[in-house]
């Protein structure tokens, strides 16, 4: 379905937007069902060795107060989330060397004893690390390619290597992870053509999950004066991804909610089938400032879940009772 040129036309032209969003919604209903998978997101450290130009956690941002949850605290947060009904726990952080292979493995093992699926989102690591995490019980891994435009990638990540990021994604797939990737929409200098290539890339590597969000400028980064990505363009990249990749898991991202009230519900009606409520303690949540104005959850885990459940049922969708692996209809 859809060639690169057709994708470019659709992204450029807003006339067919509502048809595209409807087709994405139908594709989601057919291949992923009516239930929304909820993932409890724990943002456990904002320490980061990277220089990504757009991200507020970048190591050169000296204004950010850094925090690191201790392993016991991470496991106890996961326990509360499981108690609140979550079937998946997502562990996300900056690239923080404190969390060695052994420390991560212990955290994963302890969380797996509680029963949920475990998703990691902790950046680029060696294949041996990824293997150890998998052996410890990790089920899924999120690592956005961010952009497939190699020149833009170099500008945005001067310290990183596009080929290594690709290699990481291939390693994750080979090790049997459900592998998630995705992109930012609206990075300064990003072209529509490269967004079309991003979508085709998700298909080519057979991503199991794809997270797409608009770029939101952070004032304490080199991109602070640029404008944010376009909500509808990000939504269209997401919708086309659903239409092309059929049964993948697609989150309605927090960045969408941050740019537009009820942005997550709009995304759920345009191809998304996953929501990742933030269950991190309010002590830390505002310090995990990858971009400003992050849509804030309620103060406690149960309340956050109740609120999101109500919103989801208000659009006629149900909450999944399963772990929500790719293509699972529950
Ligand atoms: N360190 C991990 C997790 C990164 S944070 C990793 O490297 O994978 C998760 C995602 O936040 C990133 O992949 C990026 O796409 C997104 N992000 C970072 N800064 C952003 C910004 N300013 N606007 C929107 N999304 C941003």
Short mmCIF file of C-alpha atoms and ligand atoms in Angstrom, two decimals:
data_model
loop_
_atom_site.label_atom_id
_atom_site.label_comp_id
_atom_site.label_asym_id
_atom_site.label_seq_id
_atom_site.Cartn_x
_atom_site.Cartn_y
_atom_site.Cartn_z
CA UNK A 1 0.00 0.00 0.00
CA UNK A 2 1.22 3.61 -0.42
CA UNK A 3 4.48 4.31 -2.24
CA UNK A 4 6.97 6.88 -0.95
CA UNK A 5 5.57 9.48 -3.36
CA UNK A 6 2.03 8.84 -2.19
CA UNK A 7 3.11 9.17 1.43
CA UNK A 8 4.79 12.49 0.64
CA UNK A 9 1.60 13.72 -1.09
CA UNK A 10 -0.52 12.78 1.89
CA UNK A 11 1.87 14.44 4.33
CA UNK A 12 1.99 17.63 2.26
CA UNK A 13 -1.67 17.97 1.49
CA UNK A 14 -4.21 18.43 4.25
CA UNK A 15 -7.29 17.78 2.10
CA UNK A 16 -7.50 14.07 2.84
CA UNK A 17 -6.60 14.29 6.55
CA UNK A 18 -9.93 13.12 7.93
CA UNK A 19 -10.03 10.17 5.51
CA UNK A 20 -6.52 9.15 6.55
CA UNK A 21 -7.36 9.39 10.25
CA UNK A 22 -10.52 7.31 9.69
CA UNK A 23 -8.66 4.66 7.72
CA UNK A 24 -6.01 4.48 10.46
CA UNK A 25 -8.74 4.09 13.07
CA UNK A 26 -10.38 1.26 11.09
CA UNK A 27 -7.02 -0.44 10.60
CA UNK A 28 -6.37 -0.22 14.34
CA UNK A 29 -9.81 -1.70 15.11
CA UNK A 30 -9.27 -4.57 12.67
CA UNK A 31 -5.71 -5.53 13.63
CA UNK A 32 -5.34 -4.42 17.25
CA UNK A 33 -8.91 -4.45 18.54
CA UNK A 34 -10.84 -2.03 20.68
CA UNK A 35 -8.87 -2.37 23.92
CA UNK A 36 -6.20 0.13 24.88
CA UNK A 37 -3.02 -1.25 26.46
CA UNK A 38 -1.85 0.76 29.46
CA UNK A 39 1.86 0.81 30.29
CA UNK A 40 3.10 2.21 33.59
CA UNK A 41 6.00 4.53 32.82
CA UNK A 42 8.74 4.95 35.45
CA UNK A 43 11.24 7.70 34.63
CA UNK A 44 13.92 6.49 36.99
CA UNK A 45 16.93 8.72 36.25
CA UNK A 46 17.43 12.00 34.41
CA UNK A 47 21.21 11.67 34.38
CA UNK A 48 22.44 11.48 30.81
CA UNK A 49 25.80 11.42 29.11
CA UNK A 50 24.37 12.45 25.74
CA UNK A 51 24.28 15.80 23.91
CA UNK A 52 21.05 15.39 21.87
CA UNK A 53 20.34 18.95 20.75
CA UNK A 54 16.60 18.84 21.41
CA UNK A 55 16.52 17.11 24.78
CA UNK A 56 16.36 18.86 28.14
CA UNK A 57 18.23 15.97 29.81
CA UNK A 58 21.36 16.59 27.68
CA UNK A 59 24.49 16.61 29.83
CA UNK A 60 25.28 20.23 29.00
CA UNK A 61 22.04 21.44 30.59
CA UNK A 62 23.48 22.57 33.92
CA UNK A 63 20.19 24.11 35.04
CA UNK A 64 18.49 20.76 35.44
CA UNK A 65 18.50 19.29 38.93
CA UNK A 66 19.51 15.66 38.47
CA UNK A 67 17.98 12.71 40.29
CA UNK A 68 18.42 8.97 40.29
CA UNK A 69 15.93 6.58 41.84
CA UNK A 70 17.58 3.76 43.73
CA UNK A 71 16.91 0.16 42.62
CA UNK A 72 14.64 -0.58 45.62
CA UNK A 73 12.60 2.51 44.92
CA UNK A 74 12.21 1.56 41.25
CA UNK A 75 11.00 -1.93 42.21
CA UNK A 76 8.60 -0.58 44.83
CA UNK A 77 7.13 1.89 42.30
CA UNK A 78 6.68 -1.01 39.89
CA UNK A 79 4.95 -2.96 42.67
CA UNK A 80 2.47 -0.15 43.26
CA UNK A 81 1.82 0.07 39.52
CA UNK A 82 1.17 -3.68 39.29
CA UNK A 83 -1.15 -3.36 42.29
CA UNK A 84 -3.03 -0.64 40.43
CA UNK A 85 -3.65 -3.07 37.55
CA UNK A 86 -0.81 -2.37 35.11
CA UNK A 87 0.33 -5.38 33.09
CA UNK A 88 3.43 -3.67 31.69
CA UNK A 89 6.08 -1.57 33.38
CA UNK A 90 8.26 0.69 31.22
CA UNK A 91 11.61 1.69 32.69
CA UNK A 92 12.94 4.84 31.05
CA UNK A 93 15.97 7.00 31.78
CA UNK A 94 18.73 9.08 30.29
CA UNK A 95 21.91 7.20 29.42
CA UNK A 96 23.09 6.78 33.00
CA UNK A 97 26.27 4.74 33.61
CA UNK A 98 25.27 4.15 37.24
CA UNK A 99 22.87 1.49 35.97
CA UNK A 100 25.41 -1.15 35.08
CA UNK A 101 24.46 -4.44 33.51
CA UNK A 102 24.27 -6.16 36.91
CA UNK A 103 22.22 -3.43 38.59
CA UNK A 104 19.72 -3.35 35.70
CA UNK A 105 19.43 -7.15 35.67
CA UNK A 106 18.59 -7.22 39.39
CA UNK A 107 15.93 -4.55 38.93
CA UNK A 108 14.41 -6.43 35.97
CA UNK A 109 14.44 -9.77 37.83
CA UNK A 110 12.75 -8.26 40.86
CA UNK A 111 10.07 -6.57 38.79
CA UNK A 112 9.45 -9.73 36.73
CA UNK A 113 8.72 -11.59 40.00
CA UNK A 114 5.71 -9.31 40.35
CA UNK A 115 4.31 -10.58 37.05
CA UNK A 116 4.23 -7.75 34.49
CA UNK A 117 5.84 -7.46 31.07
CA UNK A 118 8.92 -5.23 31.28
CA UNK A 119 9.88 -2.68 28.65
CA UNK A 120 13.22 -0.90 28.74
CA UNK A 121 13.98 2.52 27.27
CA UNK A 122 17.49 3.33 28.44
CA UNK A 123 19.31 4.09 25.21
CA UNK A 124 22.22 2.50 23.40
CA UNK A 125 23.99 -0.39 25.13
CA UNK A 126 26.19 -3.26 24.01
CA UNK A 127 24.65 -6.41 22.58
CA UNK A 128 25.90 -8.29 25.65
CA UNK A 129 24.01 -5.87 27.90
CA UNK A 130 20.86 -6.28 25.82
CA UNK A 131 21.26 -10.07 26.04
CA UNK A 132 21.72 -9.97 29.81
CA UNK A 133 18.61 -7.78 30.22
CA UNK A 134 16.65 -10.20 28.03
CA UNK A 135 17.88 -13.17 30.06
CA UNK A 136 16.86 -11.31 33.22
CA UNK A 137 13.32 -11.19 31.81
CA UNK A 138 12.96 -7.94 29.84
CA UNK A 139 10.34 -8.36 27.11
CA UNK A 140 10.48 -5.17 25.06
CA UNK A 141 12.80 -2.29 24.25
CA UNK A 142 12.10 1.20 22.98
CA UNK A 143 14.79 2.99 21.01
CA UNK A 144 13.60 5.65 18.64
CA UNK A 145 15.71 6.17 15.54
CA UNK A 146 14.59 9.84 15.96
CA UNK A 147 15.14 10.56 12.24
CA UNK A 148 16.35 8.44 9.33
CA UNK A 149 17.88 11.50 7.62
CA UNK A 150 21.56 10.79 8.28
CA UNK A 151 22.68 14.42 7.91
CA UNK A 152 19.98 15.66 10.24
CA UNK A 153 20.78 12.81 12.64
CA UNK A 154 24.41 13.99 12.81
CA UNK A 155 23.33 17.59 13.42
CA UNK A 156 20.95 16.60 16.19
CA UNK A 157 23.31 14.05 17.78
CA UNK A 158 26.86 15.27 17.09
CA UNK A 159 28.31 12.74 19.52
CA UNK A 160 26.39 9.75 18.23
CA UNK A 161 26.57 7.43 15.28
CA UNK A 162 23.51 6.66 13.17
CA UNK A 163 24.93 3.28 12.21
CA UNK A 164 25.32 2.32 15.85
CA UNK A 165 21.71 3.19 16.60
CA UNK A 166 20.64 1.00 13.68
CA UNK A 167 22.89 -1.77 14.94
CA UNK A 168 21.28 -1.53 18.38
CA UNK A 169 17.82 -1.93 16.83
CA UNK A 170 18.99 -4.95 14.83
CA UNK A 171 20.59 -6.49 17.93
CA UNK A 172 17.37 -6.02 19.90
CA UNK A 173 15.34 -7.72 17.16
CA UNK A 174 17.83 -10.59 16.93
CA UNK A 175 17.69 -11.13 20.68
CA UNK A 176 13.93 -11.55 20.47
CA UNK A 177 12.78 -8.32 22.06
CA UNK A 178 9.56 -6.75 20.93
CA UNK A 179 11.35 -3.77 19.52
CA UNK A 180 10.01 -0.25 19.43
CA UNK A 181 11.32 2.68 17.50
CA UNK A 182 9.93 5.98 16.27
CA UNK A 183 10.71 9.53 15.33
CA UNK A 184 10.34 13.16 16.21
CA UNK A 185 8.25 15.31 13.90
CA UNK A 186 9.18 18.93 13.29
CA UNK A 187 12.89 18.95 14.07
CA UNK A 188 14.54 22.04 12.61
CA UNK A 189 15.71 21.15 9.09
CA UNK A 190 13.57 17.99 8.81
CA UNK A 191 11.93 17.45 5.42
CA UNK A 192 8.62 15.85 4.51
CA UNK A 193 10.53 13.41 2.34
CA UNK A 194 12.57 12.24 5.31
CA UNK A 195 9.37 11.72 7.33
CA UNK A 196 8.11 9.49 4.51
CA UNK A 197 11.39 7.59 4.75
CA UNK A 198 10.96 7.27 8.51
CA UNK A 199 7.58 5.58 7.98
CA UNK A 200 9.03 3.20 5.39
CA UNK A 201 11.92 2.46 7.74
CA UNK A 202 9.51 1.37 10.49
CA UNK A 203 8.02 -1.09 8.02
CA UNK A 204 11.37 -2.26 6.71
CA UNK A 205 12.78 -3.15 10.11
CA UNK A 206 9.43 -4.68 11.09
CA UNK A 207 9.11 -2.59 14.25
CA UNK A 208 6.75 -4.04 16.85
CA UNK A 209 6.00 -0.66 18.40
CA UNK A 210 6.29 2.83 16.96
CA UNK A 211 6.25 6.02 19.04
CA UNK A 212 5.83 9.29 17.21
CA UNK A 213 5.77 12.70 18.80
CA UNK A 214 6.07 16.34 17.78
CA UNK A 215 9.32 18.11 18.65
CA UNK A 216 8.79 20.53 21.54
CA UNK A 217 11.58 23.08 22.09
CA UNK A 218 13.24 23.20 25.49
CA UNK A 219 14.60 26.66 26.40
CA UNK A 220 17.78 25.26 27.97
CA UNK A 221 18.88 23.46 24.80
CA UNK A 222 20.48 24.74 21.57
CA UNK A 223 17.06 24.39 19.86
CA UNK A 224 15.23 26.51 22.44
CA UNK A 225 14.28 29.26 19.97
CA UNK A 226 12.80 27.01 17.28
CA UNK A 227 9.08 26.43 16.98
CA UNK A 228 7.39 23.19 17.91
CA UNK A 229 6.40 20.47 15.46
CA UNK A 230 2.96 20.52 13.89
CA UNK A 231 0.43 18.41 15.79
CA UNK A 232 -1.53 17.31 12.71
CA UNK A 233 1.61 16.41 10.81
CA UNK A 234 2.77 14.23 13.72
CA UNK A 235 -0.72 12.70 13.86
CA UNK A 236 -0.56 11.95 10.14
CA UNK A 237 2.87 10.30 10.40
CA UNK A 238 1.36 8.15 13.17
CA UNK A 239 -1.81 7.36 11.16
CA UNK A 240 0.18 6.36 8.07
CA UNK A 241 2.38 4.16 10.24
CA UNK A 242 -0.75 2.36 11.47
CA UNK A 243 -2.09 1.96 7.92
CA UNK A 244 1.19 0.51 6.66
CA UNK A 245 2.26 -1.60 9.64
CA UNK A 246 -1.22 -2.86 10.58
CA UNK A 247 -0.95 -4.71 13.93
CA UNK A 248 1.89 -2.84 15.64
CA UNK A 249 1.49 -1.17 19.01
CA UNK A 250 1.33 2.61 18.72
CA UNK A 251 1.25 4.86 21.77
CA UNK A 252 -0.73 8.06 21.96
CA UNK A 253 2.32 10.00 23.12
CA UNK A 254 2.62 12.49 25.96
CA UNK A 255 4.13 15.01 23.51
CA UNK A 256 0.83 14.94 21.57
CA UNK A 257 -1.10 15.64 24.79
CA UNK A 258 1.34 18.43 25.68
CA UNK A 259 0.75 20.26 22.39
CA UNK A 260 -3.02 19.86 22.31
CA UNK A 261 -5.66 19.35 25.02
CA UNK A 262 -6.91 15.79 24.68
CA UNK A 263 -4.15 15.16 22.13
CA UNK A 264 -3.86 11.61 23.39
CA UNK A 265 -7.56 10.91 22.81
CA UNK A 266 -7.30 12.37 19.32
CA UNK A 267 -4.33 10.06 18.71
CA UNK A 268 -6.32 7.06 20.02
CA UNK A 269 -8.99 7.87 17.42
CA UNK A 270 -6.39 8.16 14.65
CA UNK A 271 -4.53 4.85 14.90
CA UNK A 272 -3.01 4.66 18.39
CA UNK A 273 -3.84 1.78 20.78
CA UNK A 274 -1.46 2.30 23.72
CA UNK A 275 -1.23 4.87 26.52
CA UNK A 276 1.74 5.14 28.85
CA UNK A 277 0.57 6.85 32.05
CA UNK A 278 3.42 8.26 34.09
CA UNK A 279 3.63 6.58 37.50
CA UNK A 280 6.87 8.25 38.58
CA UNK A 281 6.71 9.96 41.97
CA UNK A 282 5.80 13.68 41.78
CA UNK A 283 9.15 14.23 43.56
CA UNK A 284 10.91 13.44 40.29
CA UNK A 285 8.40 13.88 37.53
CA UNK A 286 9.02 17.56 36.88
CA UNK A 287 12.76 16.96 36.80
CA UNK A 288 12.43 14.49 33.93
CA UNK A 289 12.05 17.48 31.68
CA UNK A 290 12.91 16.27 28.18
CA UNK A 291 10.69 19.17 27.02
CA UNK A 292 8.74 21.76 29.03
CA UNK A 293 5.04 21.63 29.91
CA UNK A 294 4.90 17.83 29.89
CA UNK A 295 1.27 16.83 30.40
CA UNK A 296 1.18 16.08 34.12
CA UNK A 297 -0.53 13.04 35.64
CA UNK A 298 -2.45 13.01 38.93
CA UNK A 299 -0.59 12.88 42.22
CA UNK A 300 -1.04 9.22 42.88
CA UNK A 301 -0.87 6.11 40.79
CA UNK A 302 -4.44 4.90 41.41
CA UNK A 303 -5.93 8.30 40.63
CA UNK A 304 -3.89 8.62 37.43
CA UNK A 305 -5.17 5.25 36.30
CA UNK A 306 -8.80 6.04 37.14
CA UNK A 307 -8.62 9.31 35.20
CA UNK A 308 -7.11 7.73 32.12
CA UNK A 309 -9.60 4.83 32.24
CA UNK A 310 -12.48 7.32 32.30
CA UNK A 311 -11.10 9.21 29.33
CA UNK A 312 -10.61 6.01 27.36
CA UNK A 313 -14.14 4.79 28.04
CA UNK A 314 -15.50 8.23 27.08
CA UNK A 315 -14.46 7.46 23.48
CA UNK A 316 -15.99 3.98 23.53
CA UNK A 317 -12.79 2.03 24.06
CA UNK A 318 -11.98 -0.54 26.73
CA UNK A 319 -8.90 -1.25 28.84
CA UNK A 320 -6.92 -4.31 27.84
CA UNK A 321 -6.70 -7.10 30.38
CA UNK A 322 -3.60 -8.66 28.82
CA UNK A 323 0.05 -7.71 28.60
CA UNK A 324 -0.54 -6.28 25.15
CA UNK A 325 2.04 -7.89 22.95
CA UNK A 326 1.93 -7.01 19.27
CA UNK A 327 -1.32 -7.99 17.64
CA UNK A 328 -2.87 -9.20 20.93
CA UNK A 329 -6.58 -8.52 20.86
CA UNK A 330 -7.93 -8.58 24.41
N1 LIG B 1 17.62 7.78 26.70
C1 LIG B 1 16.57 7.00 26.11
C2 LIG B 1 15.20 7.63 26.34
C3 LIG B 1 15.09 8.97 25.72
S1 LIG B 1 13.73 9.99 26.18
C4 LIG B 1 16.88 6.78 24.65
O1 LIG B 1 17.90 7.26 24.16
O2 LIG B 1 16.15 6.07 23.99
C5 LIG B 1 12.47 9.40 25.13
C6 LIG B 1 12.20 10.18 23.86
O3 LIG B 1 11.87 11.53 24.14
C7 LIG B 1 13.35 10.32 22.89
O4 LIG B 1 13.53 9.16 22.14
C8 LIG B 1 12.92 11.51 22.03
O5 LIG B 1 12.31 11.10 20.82
C9 LIG B 1 11.89 12.24 22.92
N2 LIG B 1 12.28 13.65 23.13
C10 LIG B 1 13.44 14.12 23.64
N3 LIG B 1 13.45 15.46 23.61
C11 LIG B 1 12.28 15.86 23.06
C12 LIG B 1 11.70 17.13 22.74
N4 LIG B 1 12.36 18.27 22.98
N5 LIG B 1 10.48 17.16 22.17
C13 LIG B 1 9.79 16.01 21.94
N6 LIG B 1 10.29 14.78 22.22
C14 LIG B 1 11.52 14.71 22.76
#
